[in-house]
Short mmCIF file of C-alpha atoms and ligand atoms in Angstrom, two decimals:
data_model
loop_
_atom_site.label_atom_id
_atom_site.label_comp_id
_atom_site.label_asym_id
_atom_site.label_seq_id
_atom_site.Cartn_x
_atom_site.Cartn_y
_atom_site.Cartn_z
CA MET C 1 58.80 -35.19 -2.77
CA ASN C 2 61.01 -32.99 -0.61
CA ALA C 3 64.61 -34.11 -0.06
CA PRO C 4 64.81 -35.27 3.55
CA GLY C 5 67.19 -33.34 5.79
CA THR C 6 70.04 -35.60 6.93
CA ASN C 7 69.39 -34.82 10.55
CA ILE C 8 65.77 -35.80 10.62
CA GLN C 9 66.46 -38.93 8.59
CA GLU C 10 69.13 -39.92 11.12
CA THR C 11 66.73 -39.23 13.98
CA ALA C 12 64.06 -41.41 12.36
CA LEU C 13 66.58 -44.26 12.11
CA ALA C 14 67.79 -43.75 15.68
CA LEU C 15 64.19 -44.01 16.93
CA VAL C 16 63.91 -47.50 15.42
CA ALA C 17 67.45 -48.66 16.33
CA ASP C 18 67.80 -52.39 17.04
CA GLY C 19 66.33 -53.54 20.33
CA LYS C 20 64.72 -50.20 21.16
CA GLY C 21 61.33 -48.56 20.91
CA ILE C 22 59.41 -45.48 22.00
CA LEU C 23 57.68 -44.69 25.29
CA ALA C 24 54.47 -42.74 24.65
CA ALA C 25 54.19 -40.56 27.77
CA ASP C 26 52.25 -37.78 26.05
CA GLU C 27 48.84 -38.26 27.66
CA SER C 28 46.98 -34.96 27.82
CA ASN C 29 46.32 -33.68 31.36
CA GLY C 30 42.76 -35.03 31.24
CA THR C 31 43.82 -38.49 30.08
CA MET C 32 46.71 -38.68 32.55
CA ASP C 33 44.39 -37.69 35.39
CA LYS C 34 42.00 -40.48 34.37
CA ARG C 35 44.86 -42.98 34.61
CA LEU C 36 46.08 -41.56 37.95
CA GLU C 37 42.69 -41.24 39.66
CA PRO C 38 42.13 -44.95 40.39
CA VAL C 39 45.62 -45.42 41.86
CA LEU C 40 46.10 -42.24 43.94
CA ASP C 41 44.57 -41.38 47.31
CA ASP C 42 44.21 -37.69 46.40
CA PRO C 43 42.79 -36.14 43.22
CA PRO C 44 45.54 -35.93 40.56
CA ASN C 45 47.19 -32.56 39.92
CA GLU C 46 50.15 -31.13 38.03
CA ASP C 47 52.64 -32.38 40.59
CA ALA C 48 51.25 -35.93 40.55
CA ARG C 49 51.56 -35.97 36.74
CA ARG C 50 55.11 -34.62 37.08
CA ALA C 51 56.04 -37.18 39.74
CA TRP C 52 54.82 -40.08 37.59
CA ARG C 53 56.81 -38.86 34.58
CA GLU C 54 59.85 -38.31 36.79
CA LEU C 55 59.63 -41.92 37.95
CA LEU C 56 59.56 -43.15 34.35
CA PHE C 57 62.30 -40.82 33.09
CA THR C 58 64.70 -41.53 35.96
CA THR C 59 64.52 -45.31 35.51
CA GLU C 60 68.12 -46.38 35.25
CA GLY C 61 68.92 -48.49 32.22
CA ALA C 62 65.74 -47.54 30.32
CA GLY C 63 67.88 -45.99 27.59
CA THR C 64 69.09 -49.48 26.60
CA HIS C 65 65.57 -50.36 25.41
CA ILE C 66 63.89 -46.98 24.90
CA SER C 67 64.98 -44.80 21.96
CA GLY C 68 62.59 -41.89 22.44
CA ALA C 69 59.90 -40.59 24.77
CA ILE C 70 56.89 -38.60 23.60
CA LEU C 71 55.96 -35.75 25.95
CA TYR C 72 52.93 -33.51 26.36
CA ASP C 73 53.10 -29.70 26.32
CA GLU C 74 53.01 -29.54 30.13
CA THR C 75 55.66 -32.27 30.51
CA ILE C 76 58.26 -30.86 28.13
CA ARG C 77 58.41 -27.76 30.37
CA GLN C 78 58.68 -29.72 33.64
CA SER C 79 61.73 -30.75 35.67
CA THR C 80 62.75 -33.38 38.19
CA ALA C 81 62.35 -32.51 41.87
CA ASP C 82 66.02 -31.47 41.84
CA GLY C 83 65.55 -29.14 38.87
CA THR C 84 66.70 -31.01 35.73
CA LEU C 85 64.41 -30.29 32.78
CA PHE C 86 62.83 -33.50 31.46
CA PRO C 87 64.13 -33.12 27.87
CA GLU C 88 67.66 -32.70 29.24
CA LEU C 89 67.30 -35.68 31.59
CA LEU C 90 66.13 -37.89 28.73
CA ALA C 91 68.79 -36.70 26.30
CA ARG C 92 71.50 -37.53 28.87
CA GLN C 93 70.35 -41.15 28.79
CA GLY C 94 70.35 -41.23 25.00
CA ILE C 95 66.53 -41.05 24.90
CA ILE C 96 65.33 -38.65 22.21
CA PRO C 97 62.64 -36.23 23.45
CA GLY C 98 59.49 -36.00 21.33
CA ILE C 99 56.29 -33.98 21.59
CA LYS C 100 52.60 -34.50 20.89
CA VAL C 101 51.50 -31.52 18.80
CA ASP C 102 47.87 -32.23 17.97
CA THR C 103 45.27 -30.60 20.19
CA GLY C 104 42.87 -33.52 20.25
CA ALA C 105 40.12 -35.20 18.25
CA LYS C 106 36.89 -33.19 17.94
CA PRO C 107 33.47 -34.08 16.45
CA LEU C 108 33.53 -33.93 12.65
CA ALA C 109 31.12 -31.32 11.27
CA GLY C 110 28.27 -33.07 9.45
CA SER C 111 29.05 -36.44 11.06
CA PRO C 112 29.38 -35.77 14.79
CA GLU C 113 29.81 -39.45 15.69
CA GLU C 114 33.15 -39.29 13.93
CA LYS C 115 36.21 -37.26 14.85
CA VAL C 116 38.78 -35.08 13.18
CA THR C 117 42.03 -34.20 14.91
CA GLU C 118 42.78 -30.50 15.34
CA GLY C 119 45.93 -28.46 15.96
CA LEU C 120 47.16 -27.09 12.64
CA ASP C 121 46.60 -23.40 13.43
CA GLY C 122 49.87 -21.90 14.66
CA LEU C 123 51.62 -25.25 14.35
CA ARG C 124 54.68 -23.86 12.52
CA ASP C 125 55.44 -21.59 15.49
CA ARG C 126 54.75 -24.30 18.07
CA ILE C 127 57.12 -26.66 16.25
CA ALA C 128 59.85 -24.00 16.39
CA GLU C 129 59.29 -23.59 20.13
CA TYR C 130 59.30 -27.33 20.82
CA HIS C 131 62.51 -27.72 18.81
CA GLU C 132 64.03 -25.01 20.98
CA LEU C 133 62.87 -26.91 24.09
CA GLY C 134 64.73 -30.02 22.88
CA ALA C 135 62.14 -32.03 20.93
CA ARG C 136 63.46 -33.84 17.86
CA PHE C 137 60.33 -35.70 16.81
CA ALA C 138 56.58 -35.22 17.06
CA LYS C 139 53.31 -37.11 17.12
CA TRP C 140 49.82 -36.44 15.75
CA ARG C 141 47.06 -38.97 16.37
CA ALA C 142 43.99 -39.34 14.20
CA VAL C 143 41.23 -41.63 15.45
CA ILE C 144 39.03 -43.68 13.18
CA ALA C 145 36.17 -45.60 14.82
CA ILE C 146 34.45 -48.60 13.28
CA VAL C 147 30.69 -48.44 13.96
CA ASP C 148 28.22 -50.13 11.58
CA GLU C 149 28.92 -48.61 8.16
CA LEU C 150 31.29 -45.97 9.55
CA PRO C 151 33.99 -44.69 9.12
CA SER C 152 32.92 -42.47 6.27
CA ARG C 153 35.28 -41.80 3.38
CA ASN C 154 35.21 -38.14 4.40
CA CYS C 155 36.36 -38.87 7.96
CA ILE C 156 39.29 -40.92 6.67
CA ASP C 157 40.28 -38.31 4.09
CA VAL C 158 40.08 -35.20 6.28
CA ASN C 159 42.17 -36.92 8.95
CA ALA C 160 44.70 -38.06 6.33
CA HIS C 161 44.92 -34.52 4.95
CA ALA C 162 45.58 -33.09 8.43
CA LEU C 163 48.20 -35.77 9.17
CA ALA C 164 50.03 -34.86 5.96
CA ARG C 165 49.88 -31.11 6.69
CA TYR C 166 51.30 -31.78 10.14
CA ALA C 167 54.04 -34.08 8.77
CA ALA C 168 55.15 -31.54 6.15
CA LEU C 169 55.33 -28.78 8.79
CA CYS C 170 57.36 -31.00 11.13
CA GLN C 171 59.91 -31.85 8.45
CA GLU C 172 60.22 -28.18 7.52
CA GLY C 173 60.83 -27.36 11.21
CA GLY C 174 63.38 -30.13 11.84
CA LEU C 175 61.18 -32.65 13.68
CA VAL C 176 60.57 -36.25 12.57
CA PRO C 177 56.81 -36.69 12.26
CA ILE C 178 55.24 -39.80 13.71
CA VAL C 179 52.12 -40.24 11.62
CA GLU C 180 49.48 -41.98 13.74
CA PRO C 181 46.18 -42.96 12.15
CA GLU C 182 44.60 -45.16 14.83
CA VAL C 183 41.74 -47.42 13.84
CA LEU C 184 40.17 -48.06 17.22
CA THR C 185 39.68 -51.55 18.65
CA ALA C 186 36.51 -50.54 20.54
CA GLY C 187 33.46 -52.25 19.05
CA SER C 188 32.27 -55.64 17.90
CA HIS C 189 33.77 -55.64 14.38
CA THR C 190 35.59 -58.64 12.98
CA LEU C 191 39.28 -59.05 12.24
CA GLU C 192 38.43 -58.79 8.51
CA ARG C 193 36.67 -55.45 9.00
CA SER C 194 39.64 -54.13 10.99
CA GLU C 195 41.98 -55.12 8.16
CA GLU C 196 39.72 -53.50 5.57
CA VAL C 197 39.37 -50.19 7.44
CA THR C 198 43.08 -50.09 8.35
CA ALA C 199 44.02 -50.58 4.68
CA LEU C 200 41.56 -47.89 3.48
CA THR C 201 42.90 -45.47 6.09
CA LEU C 202 46.55 -46.11 5.31
CA ARG C 203 45.95 -45.75 1.55
CA SER C 204 44.40 -42.36 2.12
CA VAL C 205 47.23 -41.32 4.47
CA PHE C 206 50.01 -42.29 2.04
CA SER C 207 48.20 -40.60 -0.83
CA ALA C 208 47.97 -37.35 1.20
CA LEU C 209 51.61 -37.64 2.28
CA ALA C 210 52.66 -37.97 -1.38
CA ASP C 211 50.44 -35.06 -2.47
CA GLN C 212 52.00 -32.83 0.18
CA GLY C 213 55.62 -33.78 -0.52
CA VAL C 214 56.38 -35.47 2.79
CA ALA C 215 59.74 -37.31 2.71
CA LEU C 216 58.88 -40.89 3.59
CA GLU C 217 62.51 -41.60 4.60
CA ALA C 218 62.24 -39.08 7.42
CA MET C 219 58.96 -40.12 9.07
CA LEU C 220 57.65 -43.05 11.09
CA LEU C 221 54.22 -44.65 10.85
CA LYS C 222 52.37 -45.44 14.08
CA PRO C 223 49.43 -47.67 13.20
CA ASN C 224 47.13 -49.97 15.14
CA MET C 225 47.67 -53.69 14.88
CA VAL C 226 44.90 -55.47 12.97
CA LEU C 227 42.72 -56.84 15.79
CA ALA C 228 39.13 -58.00 16.06
CA GLY C 229 36.98 -55.45 17.93
CA SER C 230 37.25 -55.73 21.71
CA ASP C 231 33.58 -56.85 21.88
CA CYS C 232 33.81 -59.28 18.96
CA PRO C 233 33.08 -62.82 20.25
CA GLU C 234 35.67 -64.26 17.88
CA GLN C 235 39.15 -63.12 18.86
CA ALA C 236 42.11 -63.94 16.62
CA SER C 237 45.19 -65.93 17.60
CA VAL C 238 48.54 -64.19 18.03
CA GLU C 239 49.68 -65.70 14.71
CA ASP C 240 46.58 -64.43 12.87
CA VAL C 241 46.98 -60.91 14.25
CA ALA C 242 50.64 -60.89 13.22
CA SER C 243 50.08 -62.21 9.70
CA ARG C 244 47.00 -60.03 9.00
CA THR C 245 48.76 -56.93 10.27
CA LEU C 246 51.82 -57.58 8.10
CA ARG C 247 49.67 -58.41 5.07
CA CYS C 248 47.72 -55.18 5.47
CA LEU C 249 50.82 -53.01 5.95
CA GLY C 250 52.73 -54.81 3.19
CA ARG C 251 50.02 -53.91 0.68
CA VAL C 252 50.04 -50.22 1.50
CA VAL C 253 53.14 -48.90 3.30
CA PRO C 254 55.99 -47.90 0.96
CA ALA C 255 59.38 -49.50 1.61
CA ALA C 256 60.96 -46.03 1.91
CA VAL C 257 59.39 -45.60 5.38
CA PRO C 258 62.17 -46.59 7.81
CA GLY C 259 59.99 -47.90 10.59
CA ILE C 260 56.57 -48.83 11.86
CA VAL C 261 56.07 -48.17 15.57
CA PHE C 262 52.85 -49.76 16.77
CA LEU C 263 50.53 -48.30 19.40
CA SER C 264 49.17 -50.75 21.96
CA GLY C 265 45.58 -49.48 21.77
CA GLY C 266 44.32 -50.90 25.06
CA GLN C 267 45.76 -54.41 24.62
CA SER C 268 47.26 -55.98 27.74
CA ASP C 269 51.01 -55.57 27.91
CA GLU C 270 51.42 -59.33 27.36
CA ALA C 271 49.28 -59.28 24.21
CA ALA C 272 50.97 -56.21 22.72
CA THR C 273 54.43 -57.72 23.25
CA ALA C 274 53.36 -61.16 21.95
CA HIS C 275 52.01 -59.58 18.75
CA LEU C 276 55.16 -57.51 18.24
CA ARG C 277 57.33 -60.58 18.81
CA ALA C 278 55.27 -62.71 16.38
CA MET C 279 55.52 -60.07 13.64
CA ASN C 280 59.27 -59.85 14.02
CA GLN C 281 59.50 -63.65 13.93
CA ILE C 282 57.80 -63.64 10.52
CA GLY C 283 60.44 -61.15 9.37
CA GLY C 284 61.39 -60.18 5.82
CA GLN C 285 59.73 -56.73 5.96
CA PRO C 286 61.27 -53.62 4.38
CA TRP C 287 60.68 -51.52 7.53
CA GLU C 288 61.74 -51.92 11.15
CA LEU C 289 58.84 -53.21 13.27
CA SER C 290 58.92 -51.52 16.64
CA PHE C 291 56.74 -50.09 19.38
CA SER C 292 55.52 -46.74 20.61
CA PHE C 293 53.44 -47.97 23.53
CA GLY C 294 51.63 -45.94 26.15
CA ARG C 295 49.46 -48.20 28.28
CA ALA C 296 51.41 -51.40 27.48
CA LEU C 297 54.51 -49.82 29.10
CA GLN C 298 52.83 -47.83 31.85
CA ALA C 299 49.67 -49.52 33.14
CA THR C 300 51.37 -52.22 35.21
CA PRO C 301 54.07 -50.01 36.79
CA LEU C 302 51.47 -47.31 37.49
CA ALA C 303 49.35 -49.84 39.42
CA THR C 304 52.49 -50.79 41.36
CA TRP C 305 53.43 -47.19 42.18
CA ARG C 306 50.09 -45.88 43.50
CA GLY C 307 51.73 -42.57 44.29
CA GLN C 308 53.84 -44.05 47.11
CA GLU C 309 57.54 -43.36 47.30
CA ALA C 310 58.01 -46.80 48.91
CA ASN C 311 56.78 -48.43 45.68
CA ALA C 312 58.86 -46.32 43.29
CA ALA C 313 61.73 -48.80 42.89
CA SER C 314 59.34 -51.71 42.19
CA ALA C 315 57.41 -49.61 39.68
CA GLN C 316 60.64 -48.68 37.90
CA ALA C 317 61.69 -52.34 37.85
CA GLY C 318 58.33 -53.22 36.28
CA TYR C 319 58.68 -50.53 33.63
CA LEU C 320 62.24 -51.60 32.83
CA GLN C 321 61.09 -55.20 32.52
CA LEU C 322 58.40 -54.25 30.01
CA ALA C 323 60.83 -52.08 28.04
CA LYS C 324 63.29 -54.99 27.98
CA SER C 325 60.65 -57.50 26.85
CA ASN C 326 59.53 -55.25 24.01
CA GLY C 327 63.14 -54.57 23.05
CA ALA C 328 63.70 -58.33 22.80
CA ALA C 329 60.43 -58.74 20.85
CA ARG C 330 61.93 -56.48 18.19
CA ALA C 331 64.28 -59.35 17.39
CA GLY C 332 61.47 -61.92 17.69
CA ARG C 333 62.86 -63.07 21.03
CA PHE C 334 61.72 -63.35 24.61
CA SER C 335 63.68 -61.34 27.13
CA PRO C 336 65.93 -63.77 29.08
CA ASP C 337 64.23 -62.74 32.32
CA ASN C 338 60.82 -62.45 30.77
CA GLU C 339 58.97 -63.92 33.74
CA ARG C 340 57.68 -60.99 35.75
CA GLU C 341 59.47 -60.64 39.07
CA PRO C 342 56.95 -60.73 41.91
CA VAL C 343 56.94 -57.11 43.09
CA ALA C 344 56.69 -56.09 46.71
CA VAL C 345 54.01 -53.44 47.14
CA SER C 346 53.54 -51.71 50.44
P1 13P Q 401 48.66 -46.79 23.68
O1 13P Q 401 49.88 -47.67 23.45
O2 13P Q 401 48.19 -46.80 25.08
O3 13P Q 401 47.59 -47.05 22.65
O4 13P Q 401 49.14 -45.31 23.46
C1 13P Q 401 49.91 -45.04 22.37
C2 13P Q 401 49.65 -43.67 21.93
O5 13P Q 401 50.54 -42.86 21.88
C3 13P Q 401 48.26 -43.33 21.53
O6 13P Q 401 48.28 -42.10 20.88
#
């Protein structure tokens, strides 16, 4: 295994510092437009995407609960309306800028129902450029769907191999890799099946990371929580999700990994926070248990904002509240003002 560079190891630890977690604001243009469309009067465009990110990144006090923000290629090059580049704005608040470097999940040759994430070609040079632009960590997301007898072994292994190639390149280029193998919640599978597929996937990922010499001390794992499929009639309790998820991770994830930063995966913000809180209440794990949420931090404030300047302050208050609640969940606690403030929307 490669010796981790001190800097990237320190960055990995800073990203999972007590009481803080990561904002995933790295939606591709297509995905961001899909989120903006239902709330805006006009069709979304580059400036609407920029304005939404500016609202998030200028939220005062967010740096108390947010350690890092993952950006998309377009976003890392954008600025506030008054001309401050986003990476600089974030860094001033003590929020570490990160960057999504995969180029998306594409149909897997020979098994087109499944996907393999692309983006390795030219990645060494892109990492160097992103580092220059201020990024200090990166993200690559693999998606594994559960449908009948799928995923195939091949789908799991090719995605694991690509995740490890990406992680090794990031560490070489001075970025902390967030390794994200997401087993999707969509479908009618049971909690048991989710645990089984998550374990198989993580075993393959850690085997590939070891084969390719990735320093575990200088990376973060971003997995799904173990949840029953969203269409499964039998949904698990918060306690069951927490204990299954920790059992699954405990069997597979080496203690050398400094932190696990969960994705929210389409859960409501309340559910994602409750699960994170319950896991931290169980405690006794070798890794920090934190968050790297997209929708669970953004969906509610986005619905408040609706593209209207008059709603910006309420939307920022909503985002800050969610960041605070998840920060408190890291210690197994409720935020003291956990009850959502009623927000005035014009
Ligand atoms: P969600 O929390 O909305 O799942 O997004 C996290 C993420 O970064 C997915 O890649």
